[in-house]
Tab-separated table of C-alpha atoms in Angstrom:
chain	number	residue	atom	x	y	z
A	221	MET	CA	32.018	-5.420	146.907
A	222	GLY	CA	30.377	-7.644	149.363
A	223	LYS	CA	31.488	-10.276	151.699
A	224	ILE	CA	34.449	-12.511	150.905
A	225	ALA	CA	32.779	-16.153	150.365
A	226	GLU	CA	36.291	-18.057	149.880
A	227	VAL	CA	39.819	-17.565	149.471
A	228	ILE	CA	41.966	-20.086	147.277
A	229	LEU	CA	45.780	-19.857	147.611
A	230	GLY	CA	47.665	-21.000	144.736
A	231	ALA	CA	51.414	-21.398	143.884
A	232	ASP	CA	53.678	-18.667	143.766
A	233	TYR	CA	51.721	-16.689	146.435
A	234	LEU	CA	48.660	-15.960	144.407
A	235	ALA	CA	45.518	-15.573	146.331
A	236	THR	CA	41.903	-15.702	144.796
A	237	VAL	CA	39.470	-14.094	146.886
A	238	ARG	CA	35.658	-15.080	145.549
A	239	PHE	CA	32.931	-12.952	146.856
A	240	HIS	CA	28.980	-13.745	147.637
A	241	ASN	CA	28.202	-11.727	144.704
A	242	SER	CA	30.234	-14.154	142.591
A	243	HIS	CA	32.784	-12.024	141.459
A	244	SER	CA	36.386	-12.902	142.224
A	245	VAL	CA	40.058	-11.478	142.238
A	246	THR	CA	43.383	-12.508	142.017
A	247	ILE	CA	46.257	-10.883	144.090
A	248	ASP	CA	49.707	-11.417	143.955
A	249	MET	CA	50.917	-11.540	147.965
A	250	LYS	CA	54.820	-12.063	146.684
A	251	LYS	CA	55.163	-8.746	145.921
A	252	LYS	CA	54.005	-7.906	150.125
A	253	LEU	CA	56.493	-10.715	151.516
A	254	HIS	CA	59.034	-7.979	151.906
A	255	THR	CA	57.293	-5.911	154.060
A	256	VAL	CA	57.230	-6.381	158.006
A	257	ARG	CA	53.631	-6.628	158.247
A	258	PHE	CA	53.568	-9.776	155.801
A	259	SER	CA	56.904	-11.289	156.018
A	260	GLU	CA	55.959	-14.212	157.841
A	261	LEU	CA	54.059	-15.528	154.870
A	262	ARG	CA	57.325	-16.313	153.188
A	263	ASN	CA	56.910	-19.678	155.367
A	264	GLU	CA	54.502	-21.572	153.074
A	265	GLN	CA	53.061	-23.222	155.839
A	266	VAL	CA	51.649	-19.656	157.296
A	267	PHE	CA	50.431	-18.520	153.955
A	268	TYR	CA	48.344	-21.568	153.303
A	269	ALA	CA	46.772	-21.324	156.656
A	270	ALA	CA	44.624	-18.336	155.639
A	271	LYS	CA	41.041	-18.066	156.630
A	272	THR	CA	38.353	-15.571	156.019
A	273	ASP	CA	35.565	-14.263	158.338
A	274	GLY	CA	34.142	-12.477	155.172
A	275	LYS	CA	35.549	-9.063	155.961
A	276	SER	CA	39.328	-10.087	155.616
A	277	ILE	CA	41.592	-12.715	155.047
A	278	TYR	CA	43.760	-13.880	158.144
A	279	TRP	CA	46.803	-15.702	159.067
A	280	PRO	CA	48.183	-17.242	162.266
A	281	GLY	CA	50.393	-14.746	164.290
A	282	GLY	CA	47.606	-12.076	163.666
A	283	ILE	CA	48.370	-11.085	160.293
A	284	SER	CA	45.264	-10.135	158.052
A	285	ILE	CA	44.257	-7.971	155.199
A	286	THR	CA	40.681	-6.443	154.741
A	287	ILE	CA	38.378	-6.249	151.670
A	288	SER	CA	39.522	-2.756	150.878
A	289	GLU	CA	43.228	-3.458	151.002
A	290	ILE	CA	42.628	-6.648	148.670
A	291	MET	CA	40.803	-4.191	146.105
A	292	GLU	CA	43.598	-1.592	146.246
A	293	ILE	CA	46.206	-4.608	145.460
A	294	ALA	CA	43.867	-5.845	142.995
A	295	THR	CA	43.726	-2.546	141.057
A	296	LYS	CA	47.586	-1.475	141.060
C-alpha cells in the first residue's frame, strides 16, 4: 500500500489515513475503544494527539496501529 502521508482525525472517532500514493481509507476507531489495547483513546485529547511515522499511527502512551492492521479494519 505504501507509506502513510497523513492522518486526519474526525468526529466520532473516524480516522482518515492518506498514503503517499494518493489513496486513502477511513477507519472507525470507535469499534476498537472497548478493547484494552485502545481503551485510552476514549479520552478525546489522547485520540486527537495521533501522529504517524509513515509505517503506523501512534498515540501517547505507546498505543499504535500498523498499516496492515489499518487495512484489515478498512476491509471488514
